[in-house]
């Protein structure tokens, strides 16, 4: 079996706690050959953990891209760096896997979509929710109409970010506490939920949203309430609560109501999906939590081997990211947002860029003195 030679940019918490354990299970598919991190201490520690010699550790990832023989680069950096680092890797002609969201702005996200074709590389965005067992089971239940025709759903995600900030957790990272990207932790974390919602139910037509403003730097809202009208007529309600120390159990979780029953997922780690039928029957479906990381790396390997397509290419993740920005816009304007199709949005964005470039060129031309 051919092993893919992987280089890693960013050896922090996401790499250490999420990516590396999954890759250990896939030791026949991947070999980590080089690591890059600007912080020497973190770099050396990560290298020692996997047994890499100092010659394959880099504080400047540009040097790594030039010197190492690489099949794929795994990018696990703060959100504000995703686009820039991915662009550098793409320009070097390397296949890449990048953490979600693919960029901190919609403009950069739209450009990201062009990378595979422009640079002739294969890209996967590591959106683990689309690979999680429970989400795929629920998607199949909905598609198979186990509860009849879906009518509406409620999805309630509660986090206690202020308390988590004090611990050795992802919330403890300074770049999450003082984000330099729109929406703060709502973009960082709720993009997972948007991925799951869009994967299960399809494309949205309209979005409305309201938020309770807060002064904390990590998120502009204490709670975010959004409603979706899907193109298939389904209605959904998503709530994201950033300061949920008062929350009660069992959680509202994800509840999907259909003409013949209800699907209930308490949370992503509970291990069971409940299906209640109108005739009184009840089904309990087990799942293994947190398998998304393993499944996404396996999917990418199989895509390189020509066995399957990448499940989350940049254009798919762009839709998830754009949904977050649409919710933020709906709260800011207090208006219903009509969701543009990907093609329409991207065409308009490209036309805007052409106009900007034209204006810039005109100014430069005018500033030039005649020879």
Tab-separated table of C-alpha atoms in Angstrom:
chain	number	residue	atom	x	y	z
A	1	UNK	CA	0.000	0.000	0.000
A	2	UNK	CA	1.379	3.394	-1.004
A	3	UNK	CA	1.832	5.859	1.836
A	4	UNK	CA	1.246	9.548	1.291
A	5	UNK	CA	4.082	11.719	2.559
A	6	UNK	CA	2.470	14.423	4.667
A	7	UNK	CA	3.985	17.686	5.853
A	8	UNK	CA	2.231	19.684	8.569
A	9	UNK	CA	1.986	23.453	8.985
A	10	UNK	CA	0.794	24.273	12.488
A	11	UNK	CA	1.561	21.838	15.314
A	12	UNK	CA	-0.733	23.270	17.966
A	13	UNK	CA	-3.798	21.873	19.674
A	14	UNK	CA	-5.768	20.911	16.550
A	15	UNK	CA	-2.850	18.895	15.220
A	16	UNK	CA	-1.961	17.311	18.545
A	17	UNK	CA	-5.452	16.419	19.795
A	18	UNK	CA	-7.493	15.931	16.624
A	19	UNK	CA	-5.407	15.265	13.524
A	20	UNK	CA	-2.471	13.273	14.865
A	21	UNK	CA	-4.578	10.650	16.730
A	22	UNK	CA	-6.570	10.019	13.537
A	23	UNK	CA	-3.403	9.705	11.469
A	24	UNK	CA	-1.980	7.221	13.961
A	25	UNK	CA	-4.864	4.926	13.023
A	26	UNK	CA	-4.053	5.513	9.359
A	27	UNK	CA	-0.367	4.674	9.648
A	28	UNK	CA	-0.562	2.470	6.566
A	29	UNK	CA	-1.938	5.360	4.508
A	30	UNK	CA	0.124	8.340	5.732
A	31	UNK	CA	3.689	9.075	6.790
A	32	UNK	CA	4.398	12.431	8.434
A	33	UNK	CA	7.754	13.534	7.015
A	34	UNK	CA	8.059	17.172	8.145
A	35	UNK	CA	6.608	19.713	10.564
A	36	UNK	CA	6.513	23.510	10.533
A	37	UNK	CA	5.680	25.921	13.336
A	38	UNK	CA	7.086	29.416	14.022
A	39	UNK	CA	7.246	28.650	17.758
A	40	UNK	CA	10.405	26.619	18.311
A	41	UNK	CA	9.266	25.044	21.580
A	42	UNK	CA	6.013	23.707	20.121
A	43	UNK	CA	7.818	22.524	17.011
A	44	UNK	CA	10.450	20.524	18.887
A	45	UNK	CA	7.850	19.000	21.204
A	46	UNK	CA	5.709	17.899	18.251
A	47	UNK	CA	8.750	16.494	16.473
A	48	UNK	CA	9.810	14.467	19.492
A	49	UNK	CA	6.307	13.039	19.842
A	50	UNK	CA	6.398	11.468	16.381
A	51	UNK	CA	10.134	10.784	16.247
A	52	UNK	CA	11.173	13.292	13.574
A	53	UNK	CA	14.788	14.450	13.439
A	54	UNK	CA	15.594	18.166	13.681
A	55	UNK	CA	16.436	18.226	9.986
A	56	UNK	CA	12.739	17.848	9.199
A	57	UNK	CA	11.527	20.562	11.591
A	58	UNK	CA	11.023	24.079	10.236
A	59	UNK	CA	10.175	27.427	11.790
A	60	UNK	CA	9.545	28.768	8.263
A	61	UNK	CA	7.150	26.628	6.249
A	62	UNK	CA	8.412	28.126	2.987
A	63	UNK	CA	11.729	26.337	3.564
A	64	UNK	CA	9.871	23.080	4.182
A	65	UNK	CA	7.929	23.411	0.934
A	66	UNK	CA	11.169	23.901	-1.000
A	67	UNK	CA	13.244	21.154	0.614
A	68	UNK	CA	10.902	18.266	1.438
A	69	UNK	CA	9.438	15.605	-0.832
A	70	UNK	CA	5.727	15.979	-0.076
A	71	UNK	CA	2.495	14.406	-1.345
A	72	UNK	CA	0.146	16.532	0.760
A	73	UNK	CA	0.390	19.411	3.238
A	74	UNK	CA	-1.892	19.439	6.287
A	75	UNK	CA	-2.660	23.016	7.375
A	76	UNK	CA	-3.799	23.544	10.978
A	77	UNK	CA	-3.304	27.237	11.716
A	78	UNK	CA	-5.488	30.039	13.160
A	79	UNK	CA	-8.423	31.067	10.954
A	80	UNK	CA	-6.860	34.378	9.931
A	81	UNK	CA	-3.949	32.464	8.360
A	82	UNK	CA	-5.887	29.752	6.501
A	83	UNK	CA	-6.120	31.578	3.198
A	84	UNK	CA	-2.576	32.957	3.111
A	85	UNK	CA	-0.888	29.684	4.055
A	86	UNK	CA	-3.076	27.681	1.668
A	87	UNK	CA	-2.250	30.089	-1.158
A	88	UNK	CA	1.482	29.687	-0.512
A	89	UNK	CA	1.135	25.900	-0.487
A	90	UNK	CA	-0.976	25.954	-3.653
A	91	UNK	CA	1.548	28.166	-5.448
A	92	UNK	CA	4.207	25.608	-4.516
A	93	UNK	CA	2.122	23.019	-6.376
A	94	UNK	CA	1.399	20.882	-3.305
A	95	UNK	CA	-1.850	19.052	-2.572
A	96	UNK	CA	-3.349	20.280	0.666
A	97	UNK	CA	-5.780	19.676	3.505
A	98	UNK	CA	-6.892	22.839	5.326
A	99	UNK	CA	-8.904	23.298	8.498
A	100	UNK	CA	-12.265	25.058	8.350
A	101	UNK	CA	-13.349	27.726	7.635
A	102	UNK	CA	-11.316	28.084	4.466
A	103	UNK	CA	-10.842	31.850	4.927
A	104	UNK	CA	-11.667	34.698	7.347
A	105	UNK	CA	-13.498	36.718	4.661
A	106	UNK	CA	-15.938	35.817	1.895
A	107	UNK	CA	-13.761	37.480	-0.730
A	108	UNK	CA	-10.794	35.281	0.155
A	109	UNK	CA	-13.050	32.241	0.440
A	110	UNK	CA	-14.291	32.841	-3.111
A	111	UNK	CA	-10.710	32.982	-4.388
A	112	UNK	CA	-9.882	29.783	-2.479
A	113	UNK	CA	-12.390	27.905	-4.646
A	114	UNK	CA	-10.199	28.574	-7.685
A	115	UNK	CA	-7.080	26.917	-6.229
A	116	UNK	CA	-7.651	23.289	-7.365
A	117	UNK	CA	-8.108	24.223	-11.019
A	118	UNK	CA	-5.683	27.144	-11.073
A	119	UNK	CA	-2.782	25.254	-9.489
A	120	UNK	CA	-3.667	21.699	-10.520
A	121	UNK	CA	-3.861	20.320	-6.984
A	122	UNK	CA	-6.302	18.331	-4.849
A	123	UNK	CA	-7.774	20.134	-1.832
A	124	UNK	CA	-9.938	18.962	1.049
A	125	UNK	CA	-11.308	21.257	3.747
A	126	UNK	CA	-11.208	19.372	7.047
A	127	UNK	CA	-14.865	19.848	8.037
A	128	UNK	CA	-15.176	16.846	10.332
A	129	UNK	CA	-18.936	17.243	10.937
A	130	UNK	CA	-19.662	16.167	7.366
A	131	UNK	CA	-17.667	13.012	8.112
A	132	UNK	CA	-19.082	12.290	11.590
A	133	UNK	CA	-21.040	9.031	11.930
A	134	UNK	CA	-24.089	10.594	13.576
A	135	UNK	CA	-24.535	13.240	10.877
A	136	UNK	CA	-24.299	10.665	8.096
A	137	UNK	CA	-26.769	8.355	9.859
A	138	UNK	CA	-29.249	11.206	10.314
A	139	UNK	CA	-28.826	12.283	6.703
A	140	UNK	CA	-29.641	8.752	5.563
A	141	UNK	CA	-32.679	8.580	7.862
A	142	UNK	CA	-34.007	11.817	6.376
A	143	UNK	CA	-33.315	10.758	2.788
A	144	UNK	CA	-34.977	7.378	3.374
A	145	UNK	CA	-38.013	9.179	4.871
A	146	UNK	CA	-37.909	7.130	8.069
A	147	UNK	CA	-40.030	9.825	9.721
A	148	UNK	CA	-41.968	10.663	6.570
A	149	UNK	CA	-41.550	14.079	5.022
A	150	UNK	CA	-39.497	16.432	7.246
A	151	UNK	CA	-41.521	19.466	8.320
A	152	UNK	CA	-39.142	21.453	10.518
A	153	UNK	CA	-36.182	21.081	12.857
A	154	UNK	CA	-34.722	22.686	15.973
A	155	UNK	CA	-30.951	22.697	16.461
A	156	UNK	CA	-29.645	24.086	19.755
A	157	UNK	CA	-25.899	24.364	20.389
A	158	UNK	CA	-24.809	25.531	23.832
A	159	UNK	CA	-21.220	26.386	24.730
A	160	UNK	CA	-19.871	27.961	27.896
A	161	UNK	CA	-17.010	29.851	26.311
A	162	UNK	CA	-16.193	32.122	29.284
A	163	UNK	CA	-15.621	29.086	31.509
A	164	UNK	CA	-13.794	27.112	28.811
A	165	UNK	CA	-11.393	30.037	28.356
A	166	UNK	CA	-9.910	29.273	31.763
A	167	UNK	CA	-8.995	25.698	30.853
A	168	UNK	CA	-6.489	23.946	28.612
A	169	UNK	CA	-8.987	23.876	25.763
A	170	UNK	CA	-9.444	25.329	22.296
A	171	UNK	CA	-11.251	28.280	23.917
A	172	UNK	CA	-8.074	29.046	25.846
A	173	UNK	CA	-6.291	30.181	22.694
A	174	UNK	CA	-5.674	33.933	22.564
A	175	UNK	CA	-6.616	34.202	18.879
A	176	UNK	CA	-10.067	32.810	19.735
A	177	UNK	CA	-10.523	35.125	22.714
A	178	UNK	CA	-9.485	38.176	20.688
A	179	UNK	CA	-10.388	37.211	17.110
A	180	UNK	CA	-9.423	39.339	14.121
A	181	UNK	CA	-12.142	37.845	11.919
A	182	UNK	CA	-15.910	38.573	11.693
A	183	UNK	CA	-18.229	36.800	14.110
A	184	UNK	CA	-15.535	35.514	16.455
A	185	UNK	CA	-16.269	32.044	17.766
A	186	UNK	CA	-19.550	31.985	15.845
A	187	UNK	CA	-17.597	31.731	12.588
A	188	UNK	CA	-15.030	29.432	14.173
A	189	UNK	CA	-17.421	26.944	15.792
A	190	UNK	CA	-20.907	27.348	14.303
A	191	UNK	CA	-19.564	26.748	10.797
A	192	UNK	CA	-19.518	23.084	11.921
A	193	UNK	CA	-23.245	23.265	12.616
A	194	UNK	CA	-23.924	24.927	9.263
A	195	UNK	CA	-21.997	22.126	7.574
A	196	UNK	CA	-24.165	19.527	9.300
A	197	UNK	CA	-27.418	21.382	8.557
A	198	UNK	CA	-26.639	21.921	4.879
A	199	UNK	CA	-25.366	18.351	4.505
A	200	UNK	CA	-28.570	16.884	5.952
A	201	UNK	CA	-31.197	19.249	4.530
A	202	UNK	CA	-29.726	20.835	1.392
A	203	UNK	CA	-29.593	24.415	0.126
A	204	UNK	CA	-31.313	27.330	1.852
A	205	UNK	CA	-33.526	29.931	0.204
A	206	UNK	CA	-33.985	32.552	2.940
A	207	UNK	CA	-32.377	33.349	6.305
A	208	UNK	CA	-33.529	35.579	9.155
A	209	UNK	CA	-31.671	36.032	12.433
A	210	UNK	CA	-31.595	37.992	15.672
A	211	UNK	CA	-28.885	38.187	18.297
A	212	UNK	CA	-28.464	39.447	21.843
A	213	UNK	CA	-25.430	41.789	21.689
A	214	UNK	CA	-22.596	41.370	24.154
A	215	UNK	CA	-19.423	43.301	24.918
A	216	UNK	CA	-17.034	40.357	25.126
A	217	UNK	CA	-14.368	40.265	22.451
A	218	UNK	CA	-14.763	36.594	21.524
A	219	UNK	CA	-18.243	36.975	19.994
A	220	UNK	CA	-20.492	39.962	19.235
A	221	UNK	CA	-23.582	38.124	20.555
A	222	UNK	CA	-24.547	36.146	23.662
A	223	UNK	CA	-27.117	34.107	21.777
A	224	UNK	CA	-27.898	33.882	18.096
A	225	UNK	CA	-31.320	32.794	16.845
A	226	UNK	CA	-31.658	32.067	13.144
A	227	UNK	CA	-34.435	30.676	10.989
A	228	UNK	CA	-33.976	29.030	7.617
A	229	UNK	CA	-36.352	28.403	4.751
A	230	UNK	CA	-34.907	25.683	2.529
A	231	UNK	CA	-35.478	25.360	-1.184
A	232	UNK	CA	-37.362	22.122	-0.557
A	233	UNK	CA	-39.830	23.972	1.708
A	234	UNK	CA	-38.379	22.770	5.030
A	235	UNK	CA	-38.165	25.265	7.904
A	236	UNK	CA	-35.399	25.130	10.503
A	237	UNK	CA	-34.464	27.011	13.670
A	238	UNK	CA	-30.838	27.175	14.833
A	239	UNK	CA	-29.780	28.641	18.193
A	240	UNK	CA	-26.160	29.234	19.195
A	241	UNK	CA	-25.616	30.173	22.834
A	242	UNK	CA	-22.103	31.299	23.776
A	243	UNK	CA	-22.576	31.651	27.528
A	244	UNK	CA	-24.519	28.577	28.480
A	245	UNK	CA	-23.628	27.896	32.106
A	246	UNK	CA	-27.346	28.004	32.942
A	247	UNK	CA	-28.249	25.341	30.365
A	248	UNK	CA	-30.250	22.320	31.448
A	249	UNK	CA	-29.888	18.674	30.544
A	250	UNK	CA	-30.928	16.809	28.540
A	251	UNK	CA	-30.102	19.302	25.844
A	252	UNK	CA	-32.556	20.291	23.154
A	253	UNK	CA	-29.906	19.151	20.700
A	254	UNK	CA	-31.085	18.418	17.171
A	255	UNK	CA	-34.747	17.477	16.766
A	256	UNK	CA	-36.199	16.806	13.327
A	257	UNK	CA	-39.989	16.610	13.096
A	258	UNK	CA	-41.605	14.742	10.214
A	259	UNK	CA	-45.057	13.621	9.162
A	260	UNK	CA	-44.475	10.168	10.691
A	261	UNK	CA	-42.116	10.757	13.612
A	262	UNK	CA	-39.123	12.560	15.102
A	263	UNK	CA	-35.333	12.150	15.082
A	264	UNK	CA	-33.484	13.305	18.211
A	265	UNK	CA	-29.730	13.735	18.751
A	266	UNK	CA	-28.942	15.007	22.243
A	267	UNK	CA	-25.370	15.970	21.354
A	268	UNK	CA	-22.486	14.790	19.197
A	269	UNK	CA	-20.909	12.744	21.997
A	270	UNK	CA	-23.957	10.917	23.413
A	271	UNK	CA	-23.460	7.809	21.255
A	272	UNK	CA	-27.125	7.233	20.329
A	273	UNK	CA	-29.696	8.652	17.936
A	274	UNK	CA	-33.338	8.361	19.001
A	275	UNK	CA	-36.076	7.830	16.426
A	276	UNK	CA	-39.660	8.142	17.677
A	277	UNK	CA	-42.503	7.051	15.398
A	278	UNK	CA	-46.095	8.285	15.483
A	279	UNK	CA	-47.374	4.726	15.972
A	280	UNK	CA	-45.529	4.480	19.311
A	281	UNK	CA	-42.414	2.638	18.136
A	282	UNK	CA	-38.975	3.787	19.256
A	283	UNK	CA	-35.608	3.030	17.707
A	284	UNK	CA	-32.202	3.641	19.326
A	285	UNK	CA	-29.355	3.809	16.811
A	286	UNK	CA	-25.776	3.677	18.179
A	287	UNK	CA	-22.849	5.600	16.727
A	288	UNK	CA	-19.192	6.125	17.586
A	289	UNK	CA	-18.547	9.797	18.443
A	290	UNK	CA	-15.756	11.896	16.954
A	291	UNK	CA	-14.942	9.703	13.951
A	292	UNK	CA	-14.964	12.629	11.561
A	293	UNK	CA	-11.220	13.197	11.689
A	294	UNK	CA	-10.415	9.593	10.814
A	295	UNK	CA	-13.048	9.511	8.076
A	296	UNK	CA	-11.915	12.751	6.450
A	297	UNK	CA	-8.276	11.682	6.206
A	298	UNK	CA	-9.353	8.300	4.851
A	299	UNK	CA	-11.557	10.012	2.264
A	300	UNK	CA	-8.658	12.185	1.146
A	301	UNK	CA	-6.329	9.206	0.844
A	302	UNK	CA	-8.895	7.283	-1.197
A	303	UNK	CA	-9.372	10.298	-3.460
A	304	UNK	CA	-5.644	10.416	-4.207
A	305	UNK	CA	-5.776	6.685	-4.950
A	306	UNK	CA	-8.648	7.303	-7.371
A	307	UNK	CA	-11.196	5.332	-5.336
A	308	UNK	CA	-13.613	8.146	-4.425
A	309	UNK	CA	-14.215	11.870	-4.701
A	310	UNK	CA	-13.278	14.387	-2.021
A	311	UNK	CA	-16.420	14.916	0.045
A	312	UNK	CA	-15.578	18.465	1.168
A	313	UNK	CA	-13.776	20.386	-1.589
A	314	UNK	CA	-13.431	24.177	-1.157
A	315	UNK	CA	-16.708	25.014	-2.914
A	316	UNK	CA	-18.696	22.917	-0.413
A	317	UNK	CA	-17.049	24.573	2.581
A	318	UNK	CA	-17.566	27.959	0.939
A	319	UNK	CA	-21.317	27.388	1.198
A	320	UNK	CA	-21.031	26.639	4.922
A	321	UNK	CA	-18.899	29.731	5.514
A	322	UNK	CA	-21.182	31.952	3.453
A	323	UNK	CA	-24.169	30.813	5.544
A	324	UNK	CA	-22.437	32.124	8.679
A	325	UNK	CA	-21.844	35.479	6.995
A	326	UNK	CA	-25.479	35.568	5.840
A	327	UNK	CA	-26.631	35.030	9.444
A	328	UNK	CA	-24.339	37.827	10.656
A	329	UNK	CA	-25.718	40.097	7.928
A	330	UNK	CA	-29.310	39.218	8.842
A	331	UNK	CA	-28.669	40.173	12.479
A	332	UNK	CA	-26.915	43.395	11.540
A	333	UNK	CA	-29.560	44.567	9.061
A	334	UNK	CA	-32.553	42.880	10.731
A	335	UNK	CA	-33.714	41.883	7.286
A	336	UNK	CA	-34.469	38.560	5.649
A	337	UNK	CA	-31.508	37.487	3.537
A	338	UNK	CA	-32.205	35.803	0.236
A	339	UNK	CA	-29.518	33.180	-0.229
A	340	UNK	CA	-27.820	33.393	-3.600
A	341	UNK	CA	-26.810	30.256	-5.421
A	342	UNK	CA	-23.076	29.560	-5.429
A	343	UNK	CA	-22.820	30.301	-9.138
A	344	UNK	CA	-24.638	33.633	-8.857
A	345	UNK	CA	-22.598	34.774	-5.864
A	346	UNK	CA	-19.264	33.780	-7.372
A	347	UNK	CA	-20.066	35.413	-10.715
A	348	UNK	CA	-20.990	38.671	-8.985
A	349	UNK	CA	-17.875	38.509	-6.807
A	350	UNK	CA	-15.628	37.993	-9.833
A	351	UNK	CA	-17.268	40.917	-11.640
A	352	UNK	CA	-16.686	43.142	-8.603
A	353	UNK	CA	-13.026	42.147	-8.558
A	354	UNK	CA	-12.689	42.929	-12.263
A	355	UNK	CA	-14.174	46.380	-11.684
A	356	UNK	CA	-11.806	46.991	-8.762
A	357	UNK	CA	-8.821	45.938	-10.831
A	358	UNK	CA	-9.972	48.186	-13.653
A	359	UNK	CA	-10.259	51.189	-11.353
A	360	UNK	CA	-6.857	50.520	-9.825
A	361	UNK	CA	-5.241	50.249	-13.232
A	362	UNK	CA	-6.836	53.530	-14.310
A	363	UNK	CA	-5.480	55.359	-11.258
A	364	UNK	CA	-2.024	53.943	-11.822
A	365	UNK	CA	-2.134	54.902	-15.484
A	366	UNK	CA	-3.147	58.461	-14.625
A	367	UNK	CA	-0.372	58.774	-12.064
A	368	UNK	CA	2.293	57.854	-14.611
A	369	UNK	CA	4.128	60.746	-16.171
A	370	UNK	CA	4.397	60.746	-19.969
A	371	UNK	CA	7.787	59.714	-21.240
